[in-house]
XYZ file of N, CA and C in Angstrom:
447
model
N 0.833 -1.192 0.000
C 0.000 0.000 0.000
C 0.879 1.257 0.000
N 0.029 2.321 -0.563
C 1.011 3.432 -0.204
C 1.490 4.320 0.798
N 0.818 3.660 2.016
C 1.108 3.986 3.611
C 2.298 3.211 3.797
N 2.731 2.050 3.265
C 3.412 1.149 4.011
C 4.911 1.301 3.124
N 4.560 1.814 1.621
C 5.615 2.656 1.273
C 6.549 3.527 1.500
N 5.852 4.605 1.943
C 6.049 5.917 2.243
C 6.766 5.701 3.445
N 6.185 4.922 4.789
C 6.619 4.574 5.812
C 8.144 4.021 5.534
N 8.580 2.705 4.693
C 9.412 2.064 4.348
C 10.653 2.959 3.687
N 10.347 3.884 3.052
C 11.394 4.963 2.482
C 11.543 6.327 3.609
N 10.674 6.354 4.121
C 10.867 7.032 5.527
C 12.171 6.590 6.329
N 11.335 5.112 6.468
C 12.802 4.460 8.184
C 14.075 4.033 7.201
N 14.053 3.813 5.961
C 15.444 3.578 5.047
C 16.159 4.920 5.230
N 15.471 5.755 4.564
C 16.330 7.301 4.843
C 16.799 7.728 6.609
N 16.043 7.657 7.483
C 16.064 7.066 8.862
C 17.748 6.879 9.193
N 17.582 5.256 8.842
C 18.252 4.340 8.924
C 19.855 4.548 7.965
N 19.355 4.935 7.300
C 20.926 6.115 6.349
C 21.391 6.859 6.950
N 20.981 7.774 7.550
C 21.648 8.667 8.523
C 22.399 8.528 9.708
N 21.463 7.199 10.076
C 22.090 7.168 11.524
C 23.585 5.595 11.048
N 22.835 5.138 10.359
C 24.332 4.598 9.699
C 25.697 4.837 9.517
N 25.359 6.204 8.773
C 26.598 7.239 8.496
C 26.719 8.105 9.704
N 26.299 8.289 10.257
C 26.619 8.884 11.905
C 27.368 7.846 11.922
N 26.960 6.393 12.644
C 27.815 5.553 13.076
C 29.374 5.177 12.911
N 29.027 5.474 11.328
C 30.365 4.857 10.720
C 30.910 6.037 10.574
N 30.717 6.934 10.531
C 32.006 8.331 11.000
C 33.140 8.016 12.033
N 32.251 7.704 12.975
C 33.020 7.404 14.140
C 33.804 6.456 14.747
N 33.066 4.966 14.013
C 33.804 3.848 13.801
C 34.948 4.155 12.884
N 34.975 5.000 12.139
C 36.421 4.897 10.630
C 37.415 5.573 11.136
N 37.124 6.377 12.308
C 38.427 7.229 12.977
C 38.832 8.548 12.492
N 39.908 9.091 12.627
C 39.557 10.754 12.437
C 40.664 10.890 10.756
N 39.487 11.665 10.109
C 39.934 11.692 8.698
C 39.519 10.906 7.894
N 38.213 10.527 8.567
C 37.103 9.504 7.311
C 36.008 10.076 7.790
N 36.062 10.753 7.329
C 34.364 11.786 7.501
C 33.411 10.624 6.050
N 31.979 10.564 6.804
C 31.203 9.953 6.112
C 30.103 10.727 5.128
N 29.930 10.417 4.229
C 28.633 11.248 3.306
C 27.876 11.082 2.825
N 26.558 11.261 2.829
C 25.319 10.811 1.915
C 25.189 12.217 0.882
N 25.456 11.615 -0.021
C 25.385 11.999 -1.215
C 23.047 11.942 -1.889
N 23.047 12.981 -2.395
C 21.933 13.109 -2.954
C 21.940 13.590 -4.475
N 21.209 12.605 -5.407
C 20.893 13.052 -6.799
C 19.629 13.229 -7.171
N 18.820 13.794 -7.628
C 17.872 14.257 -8.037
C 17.448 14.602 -9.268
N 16.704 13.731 -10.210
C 16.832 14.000 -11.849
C 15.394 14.921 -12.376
N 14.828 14.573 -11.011
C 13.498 15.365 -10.544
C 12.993 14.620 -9.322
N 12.127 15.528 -8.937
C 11.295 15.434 -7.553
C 11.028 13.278 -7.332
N 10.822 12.991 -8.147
C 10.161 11.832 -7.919
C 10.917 10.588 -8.570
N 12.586 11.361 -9.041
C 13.886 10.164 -10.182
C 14.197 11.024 -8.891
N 15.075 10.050 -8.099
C 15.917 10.070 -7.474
C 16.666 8.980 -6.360
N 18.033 9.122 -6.134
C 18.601 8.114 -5.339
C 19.966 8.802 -4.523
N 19.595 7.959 -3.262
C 20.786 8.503 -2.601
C 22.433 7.335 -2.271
N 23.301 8.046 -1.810
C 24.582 6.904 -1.418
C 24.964 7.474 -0.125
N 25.374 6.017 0.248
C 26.637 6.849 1.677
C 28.174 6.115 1.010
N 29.199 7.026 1.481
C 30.398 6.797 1.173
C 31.224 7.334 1.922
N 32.454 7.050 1.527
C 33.491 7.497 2.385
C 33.977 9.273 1.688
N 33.892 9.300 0.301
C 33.884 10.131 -0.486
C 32.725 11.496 -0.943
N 33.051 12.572 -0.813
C 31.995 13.487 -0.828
C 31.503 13.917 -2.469
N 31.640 12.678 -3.508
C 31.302 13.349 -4.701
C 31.086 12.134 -5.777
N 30.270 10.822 -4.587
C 29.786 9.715 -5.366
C 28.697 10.052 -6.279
N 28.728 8.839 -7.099
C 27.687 8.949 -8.075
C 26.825 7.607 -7.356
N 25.589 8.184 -7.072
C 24.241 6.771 -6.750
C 23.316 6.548 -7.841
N 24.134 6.782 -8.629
C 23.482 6.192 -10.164
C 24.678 4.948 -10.415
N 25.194 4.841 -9.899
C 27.039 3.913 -10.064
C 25.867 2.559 -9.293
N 26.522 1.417 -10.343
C 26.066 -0.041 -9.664
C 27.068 -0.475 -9.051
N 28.143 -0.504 -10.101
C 29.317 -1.191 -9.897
C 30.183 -0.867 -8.367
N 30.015 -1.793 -7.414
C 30.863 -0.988 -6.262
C 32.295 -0.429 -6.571
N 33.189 -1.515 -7.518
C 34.401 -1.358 -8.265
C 34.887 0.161 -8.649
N 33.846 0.579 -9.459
C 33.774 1.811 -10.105
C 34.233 2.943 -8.884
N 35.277 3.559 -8.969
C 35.623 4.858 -8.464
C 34.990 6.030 -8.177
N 33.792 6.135 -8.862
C 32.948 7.636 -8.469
C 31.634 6.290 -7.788
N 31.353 4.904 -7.598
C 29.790 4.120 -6.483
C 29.969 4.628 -5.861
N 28.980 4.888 -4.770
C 28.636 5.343 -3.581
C 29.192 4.045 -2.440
N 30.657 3.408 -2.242
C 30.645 2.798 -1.253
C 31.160 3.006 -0.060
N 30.938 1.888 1.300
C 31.995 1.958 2.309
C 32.861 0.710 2.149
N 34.416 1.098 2.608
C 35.190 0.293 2.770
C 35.331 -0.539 4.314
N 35.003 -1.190 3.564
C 35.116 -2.002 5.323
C 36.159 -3.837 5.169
N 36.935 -3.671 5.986
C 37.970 -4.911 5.391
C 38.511 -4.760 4.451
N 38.630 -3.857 3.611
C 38.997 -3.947 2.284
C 38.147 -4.437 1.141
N 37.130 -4.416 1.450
C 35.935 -4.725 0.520
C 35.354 -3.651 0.451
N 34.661 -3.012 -0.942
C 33.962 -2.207 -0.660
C 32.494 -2.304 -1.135
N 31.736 -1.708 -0.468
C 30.072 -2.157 -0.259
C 29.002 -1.027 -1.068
N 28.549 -1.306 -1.861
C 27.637 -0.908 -2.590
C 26.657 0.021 -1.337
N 26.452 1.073 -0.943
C 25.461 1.727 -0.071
C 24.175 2.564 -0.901
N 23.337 2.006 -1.722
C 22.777 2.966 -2.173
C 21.638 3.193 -2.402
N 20.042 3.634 -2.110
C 18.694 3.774 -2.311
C 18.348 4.913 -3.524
N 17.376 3.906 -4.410
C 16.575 4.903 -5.029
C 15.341 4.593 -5.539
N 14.580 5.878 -5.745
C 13.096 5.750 -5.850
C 12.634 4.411 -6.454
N 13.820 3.968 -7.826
C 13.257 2.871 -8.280
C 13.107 1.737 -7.222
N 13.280 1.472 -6.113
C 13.531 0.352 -5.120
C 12.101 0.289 -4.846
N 11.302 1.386 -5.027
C 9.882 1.129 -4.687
C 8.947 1.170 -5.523
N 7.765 0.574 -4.919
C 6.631 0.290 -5.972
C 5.482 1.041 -6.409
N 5.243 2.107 -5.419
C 4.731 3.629 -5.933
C 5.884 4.754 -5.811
N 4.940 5.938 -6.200
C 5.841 7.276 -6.521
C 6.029 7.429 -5.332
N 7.676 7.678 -5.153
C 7.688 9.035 -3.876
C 8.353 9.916 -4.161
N 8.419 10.968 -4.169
C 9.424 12.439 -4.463
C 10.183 12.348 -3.256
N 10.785 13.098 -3.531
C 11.973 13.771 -2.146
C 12.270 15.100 -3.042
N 12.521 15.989 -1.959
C 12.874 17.386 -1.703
C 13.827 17.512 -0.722
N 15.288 17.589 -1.241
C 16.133 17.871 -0.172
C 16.953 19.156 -0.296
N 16.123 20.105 -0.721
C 16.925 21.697 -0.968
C 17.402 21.982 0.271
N 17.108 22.137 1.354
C 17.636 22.299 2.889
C 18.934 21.522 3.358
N 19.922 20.702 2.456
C 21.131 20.376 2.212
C 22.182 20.729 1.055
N 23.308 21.763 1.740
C 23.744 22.436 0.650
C 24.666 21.306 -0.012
N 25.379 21.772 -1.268
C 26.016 20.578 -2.538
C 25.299 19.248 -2.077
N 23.867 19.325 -1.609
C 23.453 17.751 -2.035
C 23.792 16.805 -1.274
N 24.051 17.391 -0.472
C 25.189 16.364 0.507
C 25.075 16.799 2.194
N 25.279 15.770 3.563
C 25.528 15.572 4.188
C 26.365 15.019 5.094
N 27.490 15.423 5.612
C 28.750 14.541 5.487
C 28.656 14.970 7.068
N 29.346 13.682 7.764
C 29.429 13.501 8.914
C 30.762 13.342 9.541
N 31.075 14.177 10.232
C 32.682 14.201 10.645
C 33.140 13.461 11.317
N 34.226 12.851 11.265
C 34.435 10.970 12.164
C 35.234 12.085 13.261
N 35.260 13.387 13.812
C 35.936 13.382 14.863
C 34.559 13.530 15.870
N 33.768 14.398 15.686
C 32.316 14.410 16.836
C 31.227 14.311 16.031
N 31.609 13.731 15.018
C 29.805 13.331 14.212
C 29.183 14.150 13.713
N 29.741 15.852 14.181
C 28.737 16.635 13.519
C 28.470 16.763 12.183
N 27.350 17.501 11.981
C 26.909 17.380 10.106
C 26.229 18.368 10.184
N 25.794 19.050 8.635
C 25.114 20.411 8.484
C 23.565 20.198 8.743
N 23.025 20.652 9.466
C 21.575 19.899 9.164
C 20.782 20.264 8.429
N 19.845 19.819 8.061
C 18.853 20.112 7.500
C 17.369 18.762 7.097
N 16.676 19.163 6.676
C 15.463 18.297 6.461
C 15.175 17.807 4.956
N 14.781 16.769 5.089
C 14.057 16.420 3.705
C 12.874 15.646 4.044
N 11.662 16.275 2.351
C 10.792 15.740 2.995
C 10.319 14.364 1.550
N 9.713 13.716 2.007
C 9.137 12.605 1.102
C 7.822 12.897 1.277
N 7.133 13.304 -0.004
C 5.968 12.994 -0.911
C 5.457 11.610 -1.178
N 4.148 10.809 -1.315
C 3.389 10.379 -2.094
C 2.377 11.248 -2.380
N 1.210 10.422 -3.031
C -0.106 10.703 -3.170
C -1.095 11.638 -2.154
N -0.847 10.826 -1.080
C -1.536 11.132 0.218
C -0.993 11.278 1.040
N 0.551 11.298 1.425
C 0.953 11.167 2.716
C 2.596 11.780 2.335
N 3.080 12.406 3.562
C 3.897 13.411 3.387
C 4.918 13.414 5.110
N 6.229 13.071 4.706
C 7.004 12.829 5.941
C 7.740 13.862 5.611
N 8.604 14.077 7.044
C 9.703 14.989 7.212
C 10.806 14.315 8.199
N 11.815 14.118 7.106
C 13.032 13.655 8.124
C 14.203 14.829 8.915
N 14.503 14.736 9.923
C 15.193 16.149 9.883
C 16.969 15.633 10.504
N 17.468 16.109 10.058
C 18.754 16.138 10.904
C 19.673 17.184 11.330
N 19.708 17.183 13.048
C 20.052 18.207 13.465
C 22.052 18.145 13.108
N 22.407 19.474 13.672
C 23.601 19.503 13.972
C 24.733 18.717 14.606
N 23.869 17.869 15.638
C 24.364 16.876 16.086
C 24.617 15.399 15.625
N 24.024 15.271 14.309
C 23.821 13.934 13.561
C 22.842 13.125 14.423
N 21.712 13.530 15.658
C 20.988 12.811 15.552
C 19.374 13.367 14.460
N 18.695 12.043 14.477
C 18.067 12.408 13.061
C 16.365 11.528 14.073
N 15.319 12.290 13.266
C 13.945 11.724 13.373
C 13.132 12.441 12.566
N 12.080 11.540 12.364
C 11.145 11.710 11.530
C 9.588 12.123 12.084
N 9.020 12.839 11.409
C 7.573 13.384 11.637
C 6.537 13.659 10.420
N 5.448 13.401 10.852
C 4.643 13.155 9.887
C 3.195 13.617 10.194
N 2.389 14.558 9.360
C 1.112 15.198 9.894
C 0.098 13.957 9.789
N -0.143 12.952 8.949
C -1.031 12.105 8.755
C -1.007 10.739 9.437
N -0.488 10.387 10.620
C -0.649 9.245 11.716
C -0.342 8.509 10.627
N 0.916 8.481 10.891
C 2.137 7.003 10.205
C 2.545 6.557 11.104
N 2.030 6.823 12.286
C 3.000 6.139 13.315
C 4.043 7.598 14.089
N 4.516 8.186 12.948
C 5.419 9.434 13.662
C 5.113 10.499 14.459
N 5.331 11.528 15.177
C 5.404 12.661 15.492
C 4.980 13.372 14.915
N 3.889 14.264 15.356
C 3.320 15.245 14.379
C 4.764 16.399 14.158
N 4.793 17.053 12.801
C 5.422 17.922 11.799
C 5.334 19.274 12.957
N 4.380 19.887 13.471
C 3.563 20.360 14.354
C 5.189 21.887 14.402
């Protein structure tokens, strides 16, 4: 359904953030982490986390030098969501992040904040992330979240 959508690309984006929080801090100082955002319009779009502030999340190939991956062991890991992953429309609007990007500093985690929000049909979230790299979501139409309020 498109409640259970919307919800699902909600706690993924969620769940991206606080990821890349994590792994800032796990990689040690001088591996700042980044979610990268592309946007071909409101409703073509996909994001990456990487170690690098100028991936491409249109990249499949983890191999490829501009994927969106993390290195971990010496392997590196494909990190990447986009609209196509789901089965209705959702837009995203993430103008409230400057170059597109959010990068998280592996010495205290901080990051620039700002919000993005996800569109469907009927239902409309707001993820926000403060200064501190912690991150939550709110929502005016009882998804379960915090009213927007």
């Amino acid at each position: 359904s498109e409640r259970s959508v919307i919800k699902l690309a909600t706690n993924e984006l969620v769940d991206a953030f606080s990821f890349a929080g994590s792994q800032s801090m796990l990689s040690g100082p001088g591996n700042d982490i980044s979610i990268i955002f592309n946007s071909a319009s409101p409703s073509q779009w996909c994001y990456g986390i990487s170690n690098q502030t100028n991936c491409d999340c249109n990249v499949s190939d983890p191999n490829d030098s501009v994927a969106c991956t993390i290195e971990t062991s010496g392997t590196r890991q494909l990190k990447v969501i986009s609209s196509s992953d789901y089965d209705k429309e959702i837009a995203m609007n993430t103008t409230d992040f400057l170059a597109s990007n959010a990068t998280f500093s592996s010495v205290r985690r901080l990051v620039q904040p700002g919000d993005i929000i996800l569109n469907s049909t009927s239902y409309s979230t707001r993820v926000s992330l403060n200064a501190m790299g912690l991150v939550h979501a709110c929502s005016d139409r009882g998804l379960g979240y915090l009213s927007c309020d």
